GROMACS .gro file of C-alpha atoms in nm:
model
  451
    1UNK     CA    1   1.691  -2.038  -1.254
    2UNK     CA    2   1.507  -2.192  -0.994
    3UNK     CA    3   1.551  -2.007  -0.698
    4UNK     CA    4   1.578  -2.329  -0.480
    5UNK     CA    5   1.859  -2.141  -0.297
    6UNK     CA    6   1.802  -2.195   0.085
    7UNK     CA    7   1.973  -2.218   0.424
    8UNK     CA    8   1.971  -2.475   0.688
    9UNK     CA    9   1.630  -2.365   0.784
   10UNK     CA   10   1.495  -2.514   0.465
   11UNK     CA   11   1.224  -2.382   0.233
   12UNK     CA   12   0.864  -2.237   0.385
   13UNK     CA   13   0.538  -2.305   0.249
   14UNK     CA   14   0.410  -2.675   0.350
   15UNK     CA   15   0.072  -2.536   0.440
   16UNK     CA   16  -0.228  -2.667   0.295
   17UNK     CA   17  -0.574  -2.608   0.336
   18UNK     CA   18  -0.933  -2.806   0.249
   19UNK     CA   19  -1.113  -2.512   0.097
   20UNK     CA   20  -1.379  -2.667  -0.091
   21UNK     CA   21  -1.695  -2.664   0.078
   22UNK     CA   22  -1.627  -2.370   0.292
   23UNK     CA   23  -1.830  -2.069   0.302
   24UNK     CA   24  -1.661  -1.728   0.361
   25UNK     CA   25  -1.799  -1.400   0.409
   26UNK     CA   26  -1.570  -1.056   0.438
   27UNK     CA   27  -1.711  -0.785   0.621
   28UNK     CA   28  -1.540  -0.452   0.429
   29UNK     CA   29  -1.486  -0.633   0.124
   30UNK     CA   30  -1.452  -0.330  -0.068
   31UNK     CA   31  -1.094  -0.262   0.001
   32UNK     CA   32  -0.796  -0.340  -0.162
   33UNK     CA   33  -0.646  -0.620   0.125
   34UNK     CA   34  -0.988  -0.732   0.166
   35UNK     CA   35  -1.140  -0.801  -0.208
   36UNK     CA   36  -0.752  -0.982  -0.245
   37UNK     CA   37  -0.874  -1.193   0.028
   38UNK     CA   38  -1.181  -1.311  -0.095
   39UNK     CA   39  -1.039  -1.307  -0.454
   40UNK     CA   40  -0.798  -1.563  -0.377
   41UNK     CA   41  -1.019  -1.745  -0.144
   42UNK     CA   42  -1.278  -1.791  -0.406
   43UNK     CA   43  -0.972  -1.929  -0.649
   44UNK     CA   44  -0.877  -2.163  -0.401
   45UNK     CA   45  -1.242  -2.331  -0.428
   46UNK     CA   46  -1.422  -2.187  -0.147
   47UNK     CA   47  -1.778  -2.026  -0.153
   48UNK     CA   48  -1.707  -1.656  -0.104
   49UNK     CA   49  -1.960  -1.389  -0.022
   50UNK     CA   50  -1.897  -1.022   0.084
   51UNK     CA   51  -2.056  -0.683   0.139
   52UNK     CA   52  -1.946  -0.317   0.235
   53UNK     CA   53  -2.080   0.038   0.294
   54UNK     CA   54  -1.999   0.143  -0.075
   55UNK     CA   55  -1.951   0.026  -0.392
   56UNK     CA   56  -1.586   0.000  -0.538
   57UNK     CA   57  -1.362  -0.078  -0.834
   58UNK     CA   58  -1.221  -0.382  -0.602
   59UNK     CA   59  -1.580  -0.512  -0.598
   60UNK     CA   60  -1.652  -0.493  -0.928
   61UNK     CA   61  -1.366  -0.720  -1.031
   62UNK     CA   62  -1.512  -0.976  -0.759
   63UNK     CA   63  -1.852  -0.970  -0.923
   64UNK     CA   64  -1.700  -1.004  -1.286
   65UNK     CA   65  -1.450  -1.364  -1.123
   66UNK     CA   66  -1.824  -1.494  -1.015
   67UNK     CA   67  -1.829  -1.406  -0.644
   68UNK     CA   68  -2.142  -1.256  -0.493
   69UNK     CA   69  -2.062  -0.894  -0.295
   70UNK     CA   70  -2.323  -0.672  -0.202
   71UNK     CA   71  -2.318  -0.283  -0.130
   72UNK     CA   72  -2.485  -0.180   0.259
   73UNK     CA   73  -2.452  -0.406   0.558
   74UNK     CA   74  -2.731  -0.604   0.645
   75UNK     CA   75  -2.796  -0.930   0.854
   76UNK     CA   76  -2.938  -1.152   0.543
   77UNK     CA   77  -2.631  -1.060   0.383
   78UNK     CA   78  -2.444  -1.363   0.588
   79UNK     CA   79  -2.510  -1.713   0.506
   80UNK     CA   80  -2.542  -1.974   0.713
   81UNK     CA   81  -2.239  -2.144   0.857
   82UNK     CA   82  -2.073  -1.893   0.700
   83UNK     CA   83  -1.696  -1.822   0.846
   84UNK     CA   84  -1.653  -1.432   0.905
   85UNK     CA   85  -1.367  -1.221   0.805
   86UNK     CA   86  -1.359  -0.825   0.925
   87UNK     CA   87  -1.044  -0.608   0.926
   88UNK     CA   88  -0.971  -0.370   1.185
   89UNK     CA   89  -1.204  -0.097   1.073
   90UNK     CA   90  -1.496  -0.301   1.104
   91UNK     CA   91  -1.708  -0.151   1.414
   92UNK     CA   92  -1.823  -0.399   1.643
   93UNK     CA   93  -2.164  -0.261   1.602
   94UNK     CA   94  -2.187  -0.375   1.264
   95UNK     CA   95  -2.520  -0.549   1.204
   96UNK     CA   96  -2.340  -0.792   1.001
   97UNK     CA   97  -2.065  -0.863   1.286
   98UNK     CA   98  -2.305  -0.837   1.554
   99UNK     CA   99  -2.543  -1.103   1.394
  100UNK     CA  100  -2.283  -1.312   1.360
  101UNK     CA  101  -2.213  -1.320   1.688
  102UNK     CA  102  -2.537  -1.427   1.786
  103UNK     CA  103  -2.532  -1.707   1.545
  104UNK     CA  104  -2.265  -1.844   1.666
  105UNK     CA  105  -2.054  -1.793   1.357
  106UNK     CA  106  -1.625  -1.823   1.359
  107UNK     CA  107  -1.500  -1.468   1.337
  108UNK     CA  108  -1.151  -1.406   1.213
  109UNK     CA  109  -0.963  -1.128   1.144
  110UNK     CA  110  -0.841  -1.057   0.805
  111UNK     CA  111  -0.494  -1.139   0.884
  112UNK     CA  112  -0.544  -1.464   0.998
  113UNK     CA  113  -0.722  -1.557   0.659
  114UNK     CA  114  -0.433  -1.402   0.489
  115UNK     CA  115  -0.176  -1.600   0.699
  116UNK     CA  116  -0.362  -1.943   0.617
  117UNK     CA  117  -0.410  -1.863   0.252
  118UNK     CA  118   0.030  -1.797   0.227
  119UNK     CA  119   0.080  -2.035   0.405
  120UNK     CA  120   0.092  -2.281   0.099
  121UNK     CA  121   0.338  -2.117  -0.063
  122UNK     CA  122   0.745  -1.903   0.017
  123UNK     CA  123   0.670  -1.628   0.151
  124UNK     CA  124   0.828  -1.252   0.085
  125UNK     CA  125   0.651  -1.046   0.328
  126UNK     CA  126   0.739  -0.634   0.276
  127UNK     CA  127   0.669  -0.437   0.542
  128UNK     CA  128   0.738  -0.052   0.621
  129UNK     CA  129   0.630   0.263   0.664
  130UNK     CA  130   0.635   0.390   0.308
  131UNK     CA  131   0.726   0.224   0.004
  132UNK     CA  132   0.601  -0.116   0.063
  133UNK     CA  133   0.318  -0.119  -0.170
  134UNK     CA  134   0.574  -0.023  -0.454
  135UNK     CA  135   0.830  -0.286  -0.272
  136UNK     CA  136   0.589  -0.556  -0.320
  137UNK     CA  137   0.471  -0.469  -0.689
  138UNK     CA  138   0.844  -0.507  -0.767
  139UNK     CA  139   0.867  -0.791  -0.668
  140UNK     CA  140   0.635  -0.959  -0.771
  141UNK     CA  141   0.646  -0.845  -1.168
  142UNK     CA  142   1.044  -0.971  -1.130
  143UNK     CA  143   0.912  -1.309  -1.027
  144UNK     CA  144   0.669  -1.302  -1.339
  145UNK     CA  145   0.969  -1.141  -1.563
  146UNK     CA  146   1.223  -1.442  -1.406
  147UNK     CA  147   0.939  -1.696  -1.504
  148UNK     CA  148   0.816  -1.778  -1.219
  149UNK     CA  149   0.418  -1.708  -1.199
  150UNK     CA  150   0.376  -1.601  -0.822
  151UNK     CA  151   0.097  -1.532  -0.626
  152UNK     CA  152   0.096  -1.138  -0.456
  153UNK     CA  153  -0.121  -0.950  -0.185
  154UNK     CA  154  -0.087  -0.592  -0.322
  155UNK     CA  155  -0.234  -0.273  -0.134
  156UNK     CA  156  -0.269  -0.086  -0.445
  157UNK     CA  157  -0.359  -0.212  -0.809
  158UNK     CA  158  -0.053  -0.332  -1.057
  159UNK     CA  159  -0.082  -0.314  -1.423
  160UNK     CA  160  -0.058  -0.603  -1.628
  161UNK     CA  161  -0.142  -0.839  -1.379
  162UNK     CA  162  -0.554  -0.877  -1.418
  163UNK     CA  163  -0.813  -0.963  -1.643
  164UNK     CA  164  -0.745  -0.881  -1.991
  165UNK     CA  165  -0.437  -0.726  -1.933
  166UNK     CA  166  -0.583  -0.495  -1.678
  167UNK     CA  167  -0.443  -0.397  -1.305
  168UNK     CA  168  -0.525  -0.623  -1.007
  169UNK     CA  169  -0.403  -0.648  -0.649
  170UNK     CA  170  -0.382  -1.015  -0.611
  171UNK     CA  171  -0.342  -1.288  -0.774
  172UNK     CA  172  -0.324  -1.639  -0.728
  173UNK     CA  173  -0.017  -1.828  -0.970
  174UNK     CA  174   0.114  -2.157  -0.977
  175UNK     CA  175   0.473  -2.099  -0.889
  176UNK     CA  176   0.620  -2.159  -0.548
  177UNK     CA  177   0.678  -1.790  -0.411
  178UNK     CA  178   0.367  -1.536  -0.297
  179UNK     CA  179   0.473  -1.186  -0.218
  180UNK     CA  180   0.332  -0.958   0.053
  181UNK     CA  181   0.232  -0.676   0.173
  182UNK     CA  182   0.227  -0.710   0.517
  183UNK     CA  183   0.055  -0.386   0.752
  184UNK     CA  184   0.161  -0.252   1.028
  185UNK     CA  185  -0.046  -0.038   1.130
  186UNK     CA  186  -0.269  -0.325   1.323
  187UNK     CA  187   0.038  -0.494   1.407
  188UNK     CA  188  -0.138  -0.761   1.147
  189UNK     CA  189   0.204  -0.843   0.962
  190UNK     CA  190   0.336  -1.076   1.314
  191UNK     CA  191   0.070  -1.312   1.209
  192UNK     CA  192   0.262  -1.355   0.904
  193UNK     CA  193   0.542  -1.686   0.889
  194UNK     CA  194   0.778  -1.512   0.563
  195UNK     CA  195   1.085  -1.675   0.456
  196UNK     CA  196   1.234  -1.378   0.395
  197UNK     CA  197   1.134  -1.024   0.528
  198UNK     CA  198   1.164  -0.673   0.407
  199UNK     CA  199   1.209  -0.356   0.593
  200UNK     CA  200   1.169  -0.073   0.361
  201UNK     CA  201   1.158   0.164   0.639
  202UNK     CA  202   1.061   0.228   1.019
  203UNK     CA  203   0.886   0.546   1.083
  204UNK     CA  204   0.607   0.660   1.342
  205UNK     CA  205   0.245   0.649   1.215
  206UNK     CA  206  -0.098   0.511   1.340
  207UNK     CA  207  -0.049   0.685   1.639
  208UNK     CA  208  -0.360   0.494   1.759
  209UNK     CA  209  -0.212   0.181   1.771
  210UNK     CA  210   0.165   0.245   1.848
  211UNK     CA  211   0.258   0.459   2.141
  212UNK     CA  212   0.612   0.531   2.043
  213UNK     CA  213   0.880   0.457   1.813
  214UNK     CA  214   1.036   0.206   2.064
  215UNK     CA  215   0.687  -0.018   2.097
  216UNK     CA  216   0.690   0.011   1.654
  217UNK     CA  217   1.034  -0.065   1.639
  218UNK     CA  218   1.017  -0.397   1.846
  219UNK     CA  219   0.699  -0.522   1.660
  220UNK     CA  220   0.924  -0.486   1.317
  221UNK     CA  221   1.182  -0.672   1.534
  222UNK     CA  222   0.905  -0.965   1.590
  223UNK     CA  223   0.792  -0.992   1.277
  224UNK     CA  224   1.213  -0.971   1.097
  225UNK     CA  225   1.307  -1.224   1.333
  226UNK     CA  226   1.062  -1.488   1.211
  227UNK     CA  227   1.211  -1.474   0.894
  228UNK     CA  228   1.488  -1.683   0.731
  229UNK     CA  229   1.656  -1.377   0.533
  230UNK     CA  230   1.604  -0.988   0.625
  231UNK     CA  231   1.630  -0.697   0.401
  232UNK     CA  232   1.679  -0.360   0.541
  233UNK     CA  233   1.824  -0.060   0.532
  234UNK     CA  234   2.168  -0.014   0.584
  235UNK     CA  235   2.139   0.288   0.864
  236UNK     CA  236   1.970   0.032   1.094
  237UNK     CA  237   2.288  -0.104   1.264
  238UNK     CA  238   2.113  -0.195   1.588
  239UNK     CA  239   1.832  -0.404   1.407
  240UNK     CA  240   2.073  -0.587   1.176
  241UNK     CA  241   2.284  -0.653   1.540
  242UNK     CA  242   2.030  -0.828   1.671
  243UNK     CA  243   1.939  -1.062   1.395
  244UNK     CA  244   2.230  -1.150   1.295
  245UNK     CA  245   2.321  -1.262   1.651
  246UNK     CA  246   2.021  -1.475   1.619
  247UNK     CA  247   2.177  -1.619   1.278
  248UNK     CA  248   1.952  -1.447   1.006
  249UNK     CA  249   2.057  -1.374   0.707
  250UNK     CA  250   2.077  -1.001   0.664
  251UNK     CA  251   2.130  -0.797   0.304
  252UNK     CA  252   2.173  -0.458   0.373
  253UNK     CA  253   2.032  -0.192   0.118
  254UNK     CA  254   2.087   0.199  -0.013
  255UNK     CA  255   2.109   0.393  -0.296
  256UNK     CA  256   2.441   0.168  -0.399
  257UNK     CA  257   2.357  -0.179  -0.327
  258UNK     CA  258   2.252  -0.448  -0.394
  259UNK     CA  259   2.298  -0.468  -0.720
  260UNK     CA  260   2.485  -0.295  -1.006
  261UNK     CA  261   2.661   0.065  -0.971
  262UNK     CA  262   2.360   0.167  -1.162
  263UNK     CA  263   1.973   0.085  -1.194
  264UNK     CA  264   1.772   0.106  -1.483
  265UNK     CA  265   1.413   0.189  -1.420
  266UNK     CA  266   1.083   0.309  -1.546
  267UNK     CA  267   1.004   0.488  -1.258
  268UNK     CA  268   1.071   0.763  -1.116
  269UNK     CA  269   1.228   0.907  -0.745
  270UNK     CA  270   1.522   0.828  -0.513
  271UNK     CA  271   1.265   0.644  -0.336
  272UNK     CA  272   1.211   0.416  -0.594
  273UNK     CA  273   1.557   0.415  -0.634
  274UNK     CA  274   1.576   0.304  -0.276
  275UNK     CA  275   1.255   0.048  -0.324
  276UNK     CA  276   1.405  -0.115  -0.620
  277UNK     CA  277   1.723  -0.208  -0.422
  278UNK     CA  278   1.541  -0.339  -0.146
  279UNK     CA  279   1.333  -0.548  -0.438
  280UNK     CA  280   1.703  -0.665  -0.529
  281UNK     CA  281   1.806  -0.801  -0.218
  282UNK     CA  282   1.494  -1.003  -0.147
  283UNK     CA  283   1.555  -1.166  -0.486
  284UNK     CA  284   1.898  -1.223  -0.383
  285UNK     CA  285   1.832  -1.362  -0.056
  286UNK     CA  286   1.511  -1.590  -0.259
  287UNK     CA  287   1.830  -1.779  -0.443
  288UNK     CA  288   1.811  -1.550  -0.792
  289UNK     CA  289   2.132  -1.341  -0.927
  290UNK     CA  290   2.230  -1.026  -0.863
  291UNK     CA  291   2.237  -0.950  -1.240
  292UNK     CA  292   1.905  -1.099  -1.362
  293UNK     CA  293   1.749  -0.952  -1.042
  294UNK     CA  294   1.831  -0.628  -1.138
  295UNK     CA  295   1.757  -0.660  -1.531
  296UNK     CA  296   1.427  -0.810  -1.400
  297UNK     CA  297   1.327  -0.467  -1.264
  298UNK     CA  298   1.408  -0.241  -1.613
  299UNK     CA  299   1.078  -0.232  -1.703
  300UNK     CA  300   0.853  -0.248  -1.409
  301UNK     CA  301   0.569   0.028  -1.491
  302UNK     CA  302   0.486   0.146  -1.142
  303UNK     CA  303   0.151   0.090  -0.922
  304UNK     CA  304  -0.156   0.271  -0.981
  305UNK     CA  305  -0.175   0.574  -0.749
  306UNK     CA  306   0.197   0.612  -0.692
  307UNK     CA  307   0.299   0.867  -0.935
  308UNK     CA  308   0.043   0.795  -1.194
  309UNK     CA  309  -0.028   0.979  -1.466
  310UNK     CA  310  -0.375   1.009  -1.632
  311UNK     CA  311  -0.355   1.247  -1.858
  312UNK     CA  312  -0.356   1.588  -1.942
  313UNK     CA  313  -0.578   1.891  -1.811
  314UNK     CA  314  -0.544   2.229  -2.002
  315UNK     CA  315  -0.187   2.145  -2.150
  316UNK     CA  316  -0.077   2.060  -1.791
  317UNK     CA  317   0.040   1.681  -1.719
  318UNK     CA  318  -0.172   1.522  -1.441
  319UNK     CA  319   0.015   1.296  -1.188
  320UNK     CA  320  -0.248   1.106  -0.885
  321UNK     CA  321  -0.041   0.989  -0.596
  322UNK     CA  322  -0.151   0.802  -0.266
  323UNK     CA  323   0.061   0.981  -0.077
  324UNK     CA  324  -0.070   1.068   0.293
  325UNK     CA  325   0.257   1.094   0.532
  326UNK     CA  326   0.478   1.440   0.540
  327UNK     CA  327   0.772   1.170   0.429
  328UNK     CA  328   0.576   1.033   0.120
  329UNK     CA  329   0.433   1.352   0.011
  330UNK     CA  330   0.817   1.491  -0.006
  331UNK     CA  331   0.913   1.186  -0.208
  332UNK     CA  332   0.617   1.220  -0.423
  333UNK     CA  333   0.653   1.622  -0.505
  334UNK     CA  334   1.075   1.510  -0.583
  335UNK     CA  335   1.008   1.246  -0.772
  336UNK     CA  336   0.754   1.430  -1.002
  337UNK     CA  337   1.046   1.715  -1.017
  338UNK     CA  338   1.260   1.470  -1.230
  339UNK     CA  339   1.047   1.534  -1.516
  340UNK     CA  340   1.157   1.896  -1.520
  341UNK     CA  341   0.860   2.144  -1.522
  342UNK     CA  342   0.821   2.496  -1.500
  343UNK     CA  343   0.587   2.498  -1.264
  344UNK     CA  344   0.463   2.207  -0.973
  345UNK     CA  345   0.137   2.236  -0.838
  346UNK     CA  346   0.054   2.041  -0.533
  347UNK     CA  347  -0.312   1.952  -0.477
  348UNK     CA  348  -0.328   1.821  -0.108
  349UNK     CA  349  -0.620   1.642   0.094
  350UNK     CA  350  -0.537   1.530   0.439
  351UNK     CA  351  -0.640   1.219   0.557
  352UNK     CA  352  -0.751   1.182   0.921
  353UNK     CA  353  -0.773   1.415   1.144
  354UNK     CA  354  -0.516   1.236   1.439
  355UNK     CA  355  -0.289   1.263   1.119
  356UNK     CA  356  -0.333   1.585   1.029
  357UNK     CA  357  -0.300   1.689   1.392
  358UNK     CA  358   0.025   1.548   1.427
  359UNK     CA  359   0.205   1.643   1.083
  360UNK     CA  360   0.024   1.969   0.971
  361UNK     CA  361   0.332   2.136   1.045
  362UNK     CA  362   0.550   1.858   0.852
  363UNK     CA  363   0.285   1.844   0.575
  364UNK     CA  364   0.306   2.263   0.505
  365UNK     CA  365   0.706   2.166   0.503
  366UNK     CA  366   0.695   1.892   0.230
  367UNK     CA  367   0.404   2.057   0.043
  368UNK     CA  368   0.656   2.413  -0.011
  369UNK     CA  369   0.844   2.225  -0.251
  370UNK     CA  370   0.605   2.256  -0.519
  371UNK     CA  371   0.513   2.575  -0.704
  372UNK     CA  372   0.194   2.649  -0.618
  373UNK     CA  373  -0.031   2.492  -0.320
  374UNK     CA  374  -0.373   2.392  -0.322
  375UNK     CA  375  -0.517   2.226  -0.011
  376UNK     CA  376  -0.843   2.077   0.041
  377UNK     CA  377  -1.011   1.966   0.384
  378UNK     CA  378  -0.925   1.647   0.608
  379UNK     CA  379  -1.058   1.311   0.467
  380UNK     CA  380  -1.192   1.190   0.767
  381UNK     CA  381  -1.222   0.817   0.672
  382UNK     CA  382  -1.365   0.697   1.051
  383UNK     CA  383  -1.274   0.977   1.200
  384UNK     CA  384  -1.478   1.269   1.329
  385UNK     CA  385  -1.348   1.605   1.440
  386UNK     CA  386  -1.437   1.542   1.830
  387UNK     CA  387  -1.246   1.608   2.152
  388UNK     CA  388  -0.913   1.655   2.098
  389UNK     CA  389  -0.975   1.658   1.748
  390UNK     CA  390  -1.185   1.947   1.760
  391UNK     CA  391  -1.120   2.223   1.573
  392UNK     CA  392  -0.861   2.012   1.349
  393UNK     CA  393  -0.884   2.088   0.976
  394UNK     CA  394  -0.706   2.112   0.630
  395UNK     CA  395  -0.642   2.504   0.694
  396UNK     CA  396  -0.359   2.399   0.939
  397UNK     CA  397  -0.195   2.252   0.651
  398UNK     CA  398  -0.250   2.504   0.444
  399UNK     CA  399  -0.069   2.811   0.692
  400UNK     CA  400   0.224   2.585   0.776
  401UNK     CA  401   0.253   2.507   0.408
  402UNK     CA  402   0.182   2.907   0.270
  403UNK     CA  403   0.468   3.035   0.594
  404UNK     CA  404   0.698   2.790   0.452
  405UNK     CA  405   0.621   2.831   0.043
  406UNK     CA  406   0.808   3.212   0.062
  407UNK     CA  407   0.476   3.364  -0.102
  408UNK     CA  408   0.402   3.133  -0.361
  409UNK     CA  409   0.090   3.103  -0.466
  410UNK     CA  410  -0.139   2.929  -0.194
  411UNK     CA  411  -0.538   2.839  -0.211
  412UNK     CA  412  -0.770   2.677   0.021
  413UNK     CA  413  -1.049   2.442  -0.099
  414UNK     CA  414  -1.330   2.379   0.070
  415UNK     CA  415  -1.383   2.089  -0.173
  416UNK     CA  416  -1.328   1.863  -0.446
  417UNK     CA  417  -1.521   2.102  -0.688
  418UNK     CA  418  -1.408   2.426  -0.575
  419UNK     CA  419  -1.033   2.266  -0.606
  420UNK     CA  420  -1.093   2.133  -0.983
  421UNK     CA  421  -1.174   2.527  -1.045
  422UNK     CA  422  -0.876   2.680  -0.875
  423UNK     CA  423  -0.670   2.403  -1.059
  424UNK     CA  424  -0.827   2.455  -1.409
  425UNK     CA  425  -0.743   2.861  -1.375
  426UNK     CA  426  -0.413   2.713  -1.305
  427UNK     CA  427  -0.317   2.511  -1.514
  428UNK     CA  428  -0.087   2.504  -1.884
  429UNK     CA  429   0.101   2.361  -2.114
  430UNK     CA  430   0.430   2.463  -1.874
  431UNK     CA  431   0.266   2.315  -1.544
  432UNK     CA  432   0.283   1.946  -1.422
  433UNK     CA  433  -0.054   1.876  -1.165
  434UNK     CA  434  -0.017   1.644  -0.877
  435UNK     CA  435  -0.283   1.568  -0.679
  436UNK     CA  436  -0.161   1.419  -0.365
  437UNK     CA  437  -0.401   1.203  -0.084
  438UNK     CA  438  -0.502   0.880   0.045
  439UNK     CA  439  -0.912   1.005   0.044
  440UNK     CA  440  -1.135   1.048  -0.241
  441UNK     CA  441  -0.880   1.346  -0.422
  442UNK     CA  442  -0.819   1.028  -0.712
  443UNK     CA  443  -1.132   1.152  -0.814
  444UNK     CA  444  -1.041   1.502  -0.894
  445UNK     CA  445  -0.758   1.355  -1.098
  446UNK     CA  446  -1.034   1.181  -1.291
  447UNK     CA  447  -1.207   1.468  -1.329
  448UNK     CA  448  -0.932   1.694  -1.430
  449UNK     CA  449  -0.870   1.464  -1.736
  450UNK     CA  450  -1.178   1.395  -1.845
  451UNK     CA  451  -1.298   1.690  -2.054
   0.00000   0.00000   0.00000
C-alpha cells in the first residue's frame, strides 16, 4: 500500500536543502551517528571530510563510498570554508574545534545536521532508554519488506542493508519515510520535527545531563508532543493524558498489542517482544495494516551487537551484546536463556565510571542470573576515575554480583586478555558465552571465535 494515511495535520517532510557545493567536516566521525551523518551528507552531493582519534569500522565504509576521513585531530585536517559538525563528546579544546573557531568557520552540532538532512523526508523518530536501536532497525527493514526503500539513522549496524549485502547504519533510499534514532542523552532528539514518535521506554540514565526522572520525563514530553502520532507504552497513563488532550494520536503498546495475539520473530527476548510491538504501532499509525505490519517483521535478523552471535569458542556458543544499563543487561542474559543452555556465562565490562557508580549494585543483581560471572574493569570512554569517582571500579560490580549469584562461580579480570583465559578454561560444548558491554569487550568476542 502506500501508506499515504494521514490526519488533519497533513504529511511532514517538505524540507529541502542545496547541498551541492557545500563543504562539511565532522569532528568524531568515527562513530556510528556521526559516519551516518557524513554518509548521507556525502549522498546528498555535498563535499564531506572527517577525522577522529581512532580508526573504525564506520570509517572504513566512508573511505570505501569516496569520502576523505582521517585518523588524529589536527588543524590542516579542516578545509577552508568548511561547515563544522561535532557531537557532544567533542572537547572544546579540540585543535580541530578550536581552529575553527578562529577561522571563523559555522559550527553545528550533530543534531542540527541530522534535523536538516530528515527534514526532506516523514519522519519516525524512536526514542527511549533501551530498545531503540532495535526499535528503529525494525522499522526500517518493514519499510524495505512493505516496498518502500526508506532512508534510516541507526546507532548500531543492520544486516542486509550495506554494500554488497553487508551491515550499515544509514542509508539514504528513495521512498518517502526516514526512520530514526533519536538520543536522549544530549537532549539532541527535541531538535527533531517526526511525524510520528516512539517511546520505547523512559528510564533514568546520563546522569550528567538529566537531574531527575521528572526533568527526563518532560524532555520525552517535548519531543512526543511535536509529533503527529505517539507510540508508547501502555503503563504510561499520565503521558498518553496529556497528548491526547492536545489531540495526538496515541497507540498504546505491550506484550498483546498492536497486532496479532501472536508474533512471529527471528529474534529473541520479551524485549524484543515488546520492541516489535512498538515497531507495529508506528507502522500502524504511518497508514500500513495491522496484518502486513506484523508479517513484515517475521524475518527481521536482529542488529549487530544486540544478541549476536559469532560463533563458537571451545564447543560453547558465543553471543556479543551492547548492553551497558542494569535493565538491558537483564534483558540480554533472559533473552539468551530462551535458547536453553546448561550453563550461562556472563562476561561483563562496565562502561563509565558515573555509571558504574550508580548501578554497581543493580548490575551484580542482573548479572546473578547467569551461571557463572566474569567481570572486567570500567570502560572509561571520557571518563577518568577522579573526585567523586575515585576509587570507582569493575570490582564493585563484581561483589554485588558474587553476594547475589548464591556461590556461583565468580572471576575478576583485570583485562581483556586475562578474561579470554578465564573464559577459554570455561567454556564447552554445554555452555552458551555472552559477553556483555558498550566498551571495547566486542573484541574479546572476536577473539574468542577466532581460533
Amino acid at each position: 500500500m502506500s501508506a499515504e494515511g494521514n490526519d488533519g495535520n497533513g504529511p511532514r517532510g517538505t524540507g529541502s536543502g542545496n547541498w551541492e557545493g557545500r563543504s562539511i567536516h565532522l569532528i568524531g566521525v568515527g562513530g556510528a551517528g556521526m559516519s551516518g551523518l557524513a554518509w548521507a551528507a556525502h549522498r546528498l552531493g555535498a563535499s564531506v571530510t572527517g577525522s577522529d582519534r581512532s580508526d573504525s569500522s564506520y570509517m572504513e565504509r566512508l573511505r570505501d563510498a569516496g569520502i576523505e576521513v582521517t585518523v588524529g585531530h589536527d588543524p590542516a585536517n579542516v578545509p577552508d570554508g568548511a561547515e563544522i559538525v561535532v557531537s557532544t563528546a567533542i572537547a572544546g579544546d579540540n585543535p580541530e574545534l578550536a581552529a575553527a573557531g578562529e577561522r571563523g568557520l559555522r559550527i553545528r552540532h550533530r543534531s542540527e545536521l541530522l534535523a536538516e538532512i530528515s527534514s526532506s523526508r516523514r519522519q519516525i523518530a524512536v526514542a527511549g532508554t533501551h530498545g531503540k536501536t532495535t526499535t528503529t532497525g525494525m522499522l526500517t527493514y518493514a519499510l524495505r519488506e512493505l516496498g518502500h526503500d526508506p532512508s534510516f539513522f541507526i546507532g548500531g549496524e543492520l544486516p542486509g542493508f550495506g554494500p554488497v549485502g553487508g551491515a550499515a547504519n544509514s542509508g539514504w533510499g528513495e521512498g518517502e519515510w526516514v526512520v530514526i534514532e533519536a538520543d536522549e542523552s544530549d537532549g539532541s532528539f527535541l531538535t527533531l520535527d517526526p511525524e510520528v514518535a516512539v517511546i520505547t521506554n523512559i528510564e533514568m540514565d546520563h546522569h550528567g545531563r538529566w537531574e531527575n526522572l521528572a526533568q527526563l520525563r518532560g524532555a520525552f514530553r517535548d519531543f512526543a508532543g511535536k509529533a503527529r502520532a505517539v507510540v508508547l507504552p501502555v503503563a504510561d497513563h499520565e503521558l498518553a493524558g496529556e497528548l491526547i488532550a492536545e489531540e495526538r494520536s496515541i497507540t498504546p503498546f505491550d506484550l498483546s498489542r498492536p497486532g496479532p495475539g501472536e508474533l512471529e520473530l527471528a529474534v529473541p527476548g520479551q524485549h524484543n517482544r515488546l520492541n516489535a510491538r512498538a515497531a507495529v504501532g508506528a507502522l500502524m499509525a504511518a497508514g500500513f495494516g495491522e496484518a502486513e505490519s506484523a508479517a513484515a517483521l517475521s524475518g527481521f535478523p536482529g542488529v549487530k551487537r544486540r544478541q549476536e552471535f559469532k560463533g563458537e569458542c571451545e564447543g560453547a556458543r558465543v553471543y556479543d551484546d551492547y548492553a551497558h544499563h542494569p535493565t538491558e543487561v537483564r534483558a540480554a542474559l533472559e533473552a539468551i536463556r530462551e535458547f536453553d543452555p546448561e550453563r550461562l556465562i556472563a562476561v561483563f565490562q562496565p562502561h563509565l565510571y558515573s555509571r558504574t557508580k550508580i548501578f554497581s549494585q543493580q548490575f551484580g543483581a542482573a548479572l546473578s542470573r547467569a551461571d557463572e560471572i566474569v567481570v572486567l574493569d570500567v570502560y572509561p570512554a571520557r571518563e577518568e576515575p577522579v573526585g567523586p569517582l575515585a576509587g570507582v571500579s569493575g570490582l564493585d560490580v563484581l561483589r554485588a554480583a558474587a553476594d547475589r549469584a548464591g556461590g556461583k562461580p565468580s572471576y575478576w579480570a583485570r583485562d581483556l586478555d586475562s578474561a579470554e583465559r578465564i573464559v577459554r578454561t570455561r567454556a564447552g560444548a554445554d555452555a552458551v558465552i555472552a559477553t556483555i558491554g558498550a566498551g571495547d569487550i566486542t573484541k574479546l568476542s572476536d577473539r574468542l571465535v577466532a581460533s
